[in-house]
Amino acid sequence: MFLHIVGARPNFPKVKPLMEEMRKNGMYQKLLHTGQHYDYLMSKVFFSELDIPVPDFHLDGYLGKTHAEQTGNIMIELEQVFQSLEPKGVIVYGDINSTLSAALSATKLHIPVIHIEAGCRSFDRMMPEEVNRVLVDHISDYLFCTDSYSVKNLINEGITENVYLSGNLMIDTLKTLSIDDEPNENVLLTLHRPSNVDDEDKLFKILDDIDSLEEQVIFPTHPRVRKIINDKKFNNIKIVEPMSYKEFTTNLNNCKYAITDSGGVQCEASVLNTPLITLRDSTEHMDTVEFGTNTLCLDSTEIKNIKLKNSDYSPEIWDGNSAKRIVEVLKSI
Ligand code: UD1
């Protein structure tokens, strides 16, 4: 039995196509949700909208506030689950704290770790996700990469065995959605990285700069940001609840351009040919900057001066068949 571990919003559109393909191939699998994201709009809505099976296991204890508490508590709980289930392999997604917890607990029990989205590197160790990525890759037994840059990153770190260029599961899901094409003049905004939102002065400076843009800005707010901005009023920024996957990608497809600090949005914007400004000084998706619609911007005062890029760049391997390629390999384990 293979056990999938998910915990936070970006994991959900990735687990969906892989579970579906494994089911079609008659593979025995179970799904565990760590509870890292627990709000309805951050988690459950994705399961119902994307028709992801209800998790077989759900950790719902208090996970803690700090990274160490969250990572450690999830590890301890997962160790017990792994010991009783003895899965043939544990499948972990991306770079969130739950991914690291699961990979560590599994590897110490000598259970093979299968890492989806291996080899992504921003080379910025200040990002908690970068630390998670590096650690998980080095203890994984099977590594599935979304693009050739990721494969090269792994080779540069001496990881060459069981590395597969499989494509992007999130794009598999994106391609199955029927997204309305109704362009508007809005700007879509997402912000949640600690480096942008944890310092209140910095967050308000970014929001003030964005509020002074000409366009109406739609800002689905992550709960951690919502708590900080509270009832602050803006002229052009419209604060809305977190969106479901379909609602978000529809908005991303139709907006004039988007501003983000997310990872996945960089790939989605390039595939949808939506100009994107990423408020970070580094990215784990450098190809979207070199060939796609993405522009990095560290200083939010510069947003209004950026020349927006259109490009229909999408790597050939992002063809909607990533799950099929991964399953072919899993069948041989
Ligand atoms: C996590 C991931 C990040 C991913 C993001 C997607 C890590 C290190 N980071 O960041 O890579 O891009 O998810 O959203 O794992 N909160 C709620 N309700 C929720 C979830 C979170 O209120 O459903 C609040 C809590 O106060 C929590 C805080 O947000 O302490 C941060 O949540 P956490 O899961 O630690 O990290 P994210 O910022 O969501």
Coordinates of C-alpha atoms and ligand atoms in Angstrom, one line a residue:
M1 CA 0.0 0.0 0.0
F2 CA 1.2 3.5 -0.9
L3 CA 0.4 6.3 1.6
H4 CA -0.1 9.8 0.3
I5 CA 0.7 12.6 2.9
V6 CA -0.9 16.0 2.3
G7 CA -1.3 19.0 4.7
A8 CA -1.6 22.3 3.1
R9 CA -3.4 24.0 0.2
P10 CA -0.8 23.6 -2.5
N11 CA -0.7 19.8 -2.0
F12 CA -4.3 19.2 -2.9
P13 CA -4.3 19.9 -6.7
K14 CA -1.2 17.7 -6.9
V15 CA -2.5 14.6 -5.0
K16 CA -5.7 14.6 -7.1
P17 CA -4.4 13.4 -10.5
L18 CA -1.9 11.0 -9.0
M19 CA -4.5 9.2 -6.8
E20 CA -6.9 9.1 -9.8
E21 CA -4.2 7.5 -12.0
M22 CA -3.2 5.0 -9.3
R23 CA -6.8 4.0 -8.8
K24 CA -7.2 3.4 -12.6
N25 CA -4.1 1.1 -12.4
G26 CA -5.6 -0.8 -9.5
M27 CA -2.9 0.3 -7.0
Y28 CA -3.7 0.1 -3.3
Q29 CA -3.4 3.5 -1.7
K30 CA -4.5 5.5 1.3
L31 CA -4.6 9.3 2.0
L32 CA -3.5 11.0 5.2
H33 CA -4.1 14.7 5.9
T34 CA -1.9 16.2 8.6
G35 CA -4.2 19.0 9.4
Q36 CA -1.6 21.7 8.8
H37 CA -4.3 23.7 7.0
Y38 CA -7.6 23.3 8.7
D39 CA -9.9 26.2 7.6
Y40 CA -12.7 25.1 5.3
L41 CA -11.5 27.5 2.6
M42 CA -7.9 26.4 2.9
S43 CA -8.6 22.7 2.8
K44 CA -12.0 21.1 2.6
V45 CA -13.3 23.1 -0.3
F46 CA -10.5 21.7 -2.5
F47 CA -11.5 18.1 -1.6
S48 CA -15.1 18.6 -2.6
E49 CA -14.4 20.8 -5.7
L50 CA -11.6 18.6 -7.1
D51 CA -13.3 15.3 -6.0
I52 CA -10.4 14.2 -3.9
P53 CA -11.3 11.2 -1.8
V54 CA -12.0 11.9 1.9
P55 CA -8.7 11.2 3.7
D56 CA -8.5 7.8 5.4
F57 CA -6.6 9.4 8.3
H58 CA -6.7 13.0 9.6
L59 CA -4.4 14.2 12.3
D60 CA -6.4 16.8 14.2
G61 CA -4.3 17.4 17.3
Y62 CA -2.8 20.8 18.1
L63 CA 0.1 21.2 15.8
G64 CA 1.8 24.1 17.5
K65 CA 2.7 27.6 16.5
T66 CA 6.4 27.4 15.6
H67 CA 8.0 25.5 12.8
A68 CA 9.7 23.0 15.2
E69 CA 6.5 22.4 17.1
Q70 CA 4.6 21.8 13.8
T71 CA 7.2 19.6 12.2
G72 CA 7.9 17.7 15.4
N73 CA 4.3 17.1 16.4
I74 CA 3.4 15.8 12.9
M75 CA 6.5 13.6 12.9
I76 CA 5.5 11.9 16.2
E77 CA 2.0 11.2 15.1
L78 CA 3.0 10.0 11.6
E79 CA 5.6 7.6 13.1
Q80 CA 2.7 5.7 14.9
V81 CA 0.6 5.6 11.7
F82 CA 3.5 4.3 9.7
Q83 CA 4.3 1.7 12.2
S84 CA 0.8 0.3 12.2
L85 CA 0.2 0.5 8.5
E86 CA 3.6 -0.5 7.2
P87 CA 3.1 1.2 3.8
K88 CA 5.2 0.1 0.8
G89 CA 6.1 3.7 0.2
V90 CA 5.2 7.2 1.5
I91 CA 4.4 9.8 -1.1
V92 CA 5.2 13.3 -0.1
Y93 CA 4.4 16.5 -2.0
G94 CA 6.3 19.8 -2.4
D95 CA 8.0 21.6 0.4
I96 CA 5.7 22.3 3.3
N97 CA 6.5 21.4 6.9
S98 CA 4.2 18.3 6.7
T99 CA 6.4 17.0 3.8
L100 CA 9.5 17.2 5.9
S101 CA 7.9 15.5 8.9
A102 CA 6.6 12.6 6.8
A103 CA 9.8 12.1 5.0
L104 CA 11.8 12.0 8.2
S105 CA 9.4 9.7 10.0
A106 CA 9.3 7.3 7.1
T107 CA 13.0 7.2 6.3
K108 CA 13.8 6.4 10.0
L109 CA 11.5 3.4 9.7
H110 CA 13.2 2.4 6.5
I111 CA 10.0 3.1 4.5
P112 CA 10.8 4.3 0.9
V113 CA 10.1 8.1 0.5
I114 CA 8.7 9.2 -2.8
H115 CA 9.1 12.9 -3.3
I116 CA 6.8 14.7 -5.8
E117 CA 8.3 18.1 -7.0
A118 CA 11.8 17.2 -6.1
G119 CA 14.8 19.4 -7.0
C120 CA 13.1 22.8 -6.9
R121 CA 15.6 25.3 -5.5
S122 CA 15.4 29.0 -4.8
F123 CA 18.8 28.9 -3.2
D124 CA 17.5 31.1 -0.4
R125 CA 17.8 29.3 2.9
M126 CA 15.8 32.0 4.6
M127 CA 12.7 30.4 3.2
P128 CA 11.5 27.6 5.4
E129 CA 10.4 25.8 2.2
E130 CA 13.9 25.8 0.8
V131 CA 15.2 24.1 3.9
N132 CA 12.4 21.5 3.6
R133 CA 13.1 20.9 -0.1
V134 CA 16.9 20.2 0.4
L135 CA 16.4 17.9 3.4
V136 CA 13.5 15.9 1.9
D137 CA 15.4 15.4 -1.4
H138 CA 18.4 14.1 0.4
I139 CA 16.4 11.4 2.2
S140 CA 14.1 10.5 -0.6
D141 CA 14.3 7.1 -2.5
Y142 CA 12.4 8.2 -5.6
L143 CA 12.5 11.8 -6.8
F144 CA 10.0 13.1 -9.4
C145 CA 10.9 16.5 -10.9
T146 CA 8.6 19.0 -12.6
D147 CA 11.3 20.4 -15.0
S148 CA 14.8 19.9 -16.2
Y149 CA 16.2 22.7 -14.0
S150 CA 15.2 20.6 -11.0
V151 CA 16.9 17.5 -12.3
K152 CA 20.1 19.5 -12.8
N153 CA 19.8 20.9 -9.2
L154 CA 19.7 17.4 -7.9
I155 CA 22.7 16.3 -10.0
N156 CA 24.6 19.3 -8.6
E157 CA 23.9 18.0 -5.1
G158 CA 25.1 14.5 -6.0
I159 CA 21.6 13.0 -6.2
T160 CA 21.4 11.0 -9.4
E161 CA 19.7 7.7 -8.6
N162 CA 15.9 7.2 -9.1
V163 CA 15.5 10.7 -10.4
Y164 CA 12.7 11.1 -13.0
L165 CA 11.6 14.1 -15.1
S166 CA 7.8 13.6 -14.8
G167 CA 6.2 17.0 -15.3
N168 CA 3.9 19.0 -13.1
L169 CA 0.9 17.3 -11.4
M170 CA -0.7 20.7 -10.6
I171 CA -0.8 21.5 -14.3
D172 CA -2.4 18.0 -14.9
T173 CA -5.2 19.3 -12.7
L174 CA -5.3 22.8 -14.2
K175 CA -5.7 21.2 -17.7
T176 CA -8.8 19.3 -16.7
L177 CA -10.6 22.4 -15.5
S178 CA -12.9 24.2 -18.0
I179 CA -11.9 27.8 -17.2
D180 CA -14.1 30.6 -18.6
D181 CA -12.3 33.0 -20.8
E182 CA -13.7 36.4 -19.9
P183 CA -10.8 38.9 -19.6
N184 CA -11.2 41.8 -17.1
E185 CA -9.0 44.7 -16.1
N186 CA -8.5 43.6 -12.4
V187 CA -5.2 42.7 -10.8
L188 CA -5.2 39.5 -8.7
L189 CA -3.0 39.6 -5.6
T190 CA -1.8 36.8 -3.2
L191 CA 0.6 37.3 -0.4
H192 CA 1.5 35.0 2.4
R193 CA 5.3 34.4 2.6
P194 CA 6.8 35.1 6.1
S195 CA 9.4 37.4 4.4
N196 CA 6.6 39.7 3.1
V197 CA 3.9 39.4 5.8
D198 CA 5.4 38.7 9.2
D199 CA 6.8 42.2 9.6
E200 CA 3.7 44.4 9.8
D201 CA 5.5 47.6 8.6
K202 CA 6.8 45.7 5.5
L203 CA 3.3 44.2 4.8
F204 CA 1.6 47.6 5.1
K205 CA 4.2 49.3 2.9
I206 CA 3.6 46.6 0.2
L207 CA -0.2 46.9 0.5
D208 CA 0.0 50.8 0.3
D209 CA 2.1 50.6 -2.8
I210 CA -0.4 48.2 -4.4
D211 CA -3.3 50.2 -3.2
S212 CA -2.0 53.2 -5.2
L213 CA -2.1 51.3 -8.6
E214 CA -4.8 52.4 -11.1
E215 CA -6.5 49.0 -11.3
Q216 CA -9.0 47.3 -8.9
V217 CA -7.0 44.7 -7.0
I218 CA -8.7 41.5 -5.8
F219 CA -6.9 40.1 -2.8
P220 CA -8.0 36.6 -1.5
T221 CA -6.3 36.7 1.9
H222 CA -4.6 33.8 3.6
P223 CA -5.7 33.5 7.3
R224 CA -2.3 34.5 8.6
V225 CA -2.5 37.8 6.6
R226 CA -6.1 38.4 7.4
K227 CA -5.2 38.4 11.1
I228 CA -2.6 41.1 10.6
I229 CA -4.6 43.5 8.3
N230 CA -7.7 43.1 10.4
D231 CA -10.1 45.9 9.4
K232 CA -7.7 48.2 7.7
K233 CA -9.4 50.0 4.8
F234 CA -8.0 50.3 1.2
N235 CA -9.1 52.3 -1.8
N236 CA -8.3 49.9 -4.6
I237 CA -7.7 46.6 -2.8
K238 CA -10.7 44.5 -2.3
I239 CA -10.2 41.9 0.4
V240 CA -11.9 38.6 -0.2
E241 CA -12.0 35.2 1.3
P242 CA -9.5 32.5 0.1
M243 CA -10.7 31.1 -3.2
S244 CA -11.3 27.5 -4.3
Y245 CA -8.9 26.2 -6.9
K246 CA -11.3 26.7 -9.8
E247 CA -12.3 30.2 -8.7
F248 CA -8.6 31.2 -8.2
T249 CA -7.4 29.8 -11.6
T250 CA -10.4 31.4 -13.3
N251 CA -9.4 34.8 -11.8
L252 CA -5.8 34.2 -12.7
N253 CA -6.7 33.4 -16.3
N254 CA -8.9 36.5 -16.7
C255 CA -7.1 39.2 -14.8
K256 CA -5.0 41.9 -16.5
Y257 CA -2.0 40.7 -14.4
A258 CA -1.3 39.2 -11.1
I259 CA 1.0 39.9 -8.1
T260 CA 2.1 37.1 -5.9
D261 CA 4.8 35.6 -3.6
S262 CA 3.5 32.0 -4.1
G263 CA 5.5 29.2 -5.9
G264 CA 2.7 27.4 -7.7
V265 CA 1.1 30.6 -9.1
Q266 CA 4.3 31.3 -11.1
C267 CA 3.8 28.0 -13.0
E268 CA 0.1 28.5 -13.4
A269 CA 0.4 32.1 -14.7
S270 CA 2.9 31.1 -17.3
V271 CA 0.7 28.2 -18.5
L272 CA -2.3 30.6 -18.6
N273 CA -0.2 33.3 -20.3
T274 CA -1.1 35.8 -17.5
P275 CA 1.6 38.5 -16.8
L276 CA 2.9 38.0 -13.2
I277 CA 4.9 40.1 -10.8
T278 CA 6.5 37.9 -8.0
L279 CA 7.4 39.9 -4.9
R280 CA 10.5 37.9 -4.1
D281 CA 14.2 38.2 -4.9
S282 CA 14.6 34.6 -5.8
T283 CA 12.4 31.8 -7.2
E284 CA 12.4 28.0 -7.4
H285 CA 10.8 28.4 -10.9
M286 CA 13.5 30.4 -12.7
D287 CA 12.3 29.0 -16.1
T288 CA 9.0 31.0 -15.7
V289 CA 11.2 34.2 -15.4
E290 CA 13.5 33.3 -18.3
F291 CA 10.8 32.1 -20.7
G292 CA 7.4 32.7 -19.1
T293 CA 5.3 35.6 -17.9
N294 CA 7.0 36.0 -14.5
T295 CA 9.1 39.1 -13.3
L296 CA 10.8 39.1 -9.9
C297 CA 10.4 42.3 -8.0
L298 CA 11.7 42.9 -4.5
D299 CA 10.7 46.5 -4.0
S300 CA 6.9 47.0 -4.2
T301 CA 7.4 50.7 -5.2
E302 CA 8.7 49.4 -8.5
I303 CA 5.5 47.4 -9.4
K304 CA 4.0 50.3 -11.4
N305 CA 7.2 50.6 -13.6
I306 CA 7.4 46.9 -14.5
K307 CA 6.9 46.0 -18.2
L308 CA 4.4 43.2 -18.1
K309 CA 5.3 40.1 -20.1
N310 CA 3.1 37.8 -22.2
S311 CA 4.4 34.5 -23.3
D312 CA 2.8 31.2 -24.1
Y313 CA 5.7 29.3 -22.5
S314 CA 4.9 26.0 -21.0
P315 CA 7.5 23.2 -20.9
E316 CA 6.6 20.3 -23.2
I317 CA 6.6 18.0 -20.2
W318 CA 3.7 20.0 -18.6
D319 CA 1.3 18.2 -21.0
G320 CA -1.2 16.9 -18.5
N321 CA 0.4 13.4 -18.4
S322 CA 2.6 13.7 -15.3
A323 CA 0.5 11.3 -13.2
K324 CA 0.8 8.7 -15.9
R325 CA 4.6 8.9 -16.0
I326 CA 4.8 8.7 -12.2
V327 CA 2.5 5.7 -12.0
E328 CA 4.7 3.8 -14.6
V329 CA 7.6 4.1 -12.2
L330 CA 5.6 3.4 -9.0
K331 CA 4.3 0.2 -10.6
S332 CA 7.9 -1.1 -10.6
I333 CA 8.5 -0.5 -6.9
Ligands
UD1_1 C1 2.2 26.9 4.2 C2 3.5 26.4 3.6 C3 3.8 27.2 2.3 C4 2.6 27.2 1.3 C5 1.4 27.7 2.1 C6 0.2 27.7 1.2 C7 5.2 25.7 5.2 C8 6.5 26.0 5.8 N1 4.7 26.6 4.4 O1 2.4 28.2 4.6 O2 4.9 26.7 1.6 O3 2.8 28.0 0.2 O4 1.2 26.8 3.2 O5 -0.9 28.4 1.8 O6 4.7 24.6 5.4 N2 -3.7 29.3 9.3 C9 -5.1 29.3 9.6 N3 -5.9 28.4 8.9 C10 -5.3 27.5 8.1 C11 -4.0 27.5 7.9 C12 -3.2 28.4 8.5 O7 -5.6 30.2 10.3 O8 -6.1 26.7 7.5 C13 -2.9 30.3 10.0 C14 -2.4 29.9 11.3 O9 -2.3 31.0 12.2 C15 -1.0 29.4 11.1 C16 -0.6 30.3 10.0 O10 -1.7 30.6 9.2 O11 -0.2 29.4 12.2 C17 0.5 29.8 9.1 O12 0.1 28.5 8.6 P1 1.3 27.4 8.2 O13 0.6 26.2 7.8 O14 2.3 27.4 9.3 O15 2.0 28.1 7.0 P2 1.5 28.8 5.7 O16 1.9 30.3 5.8 O17 0.1 28.5 5.5

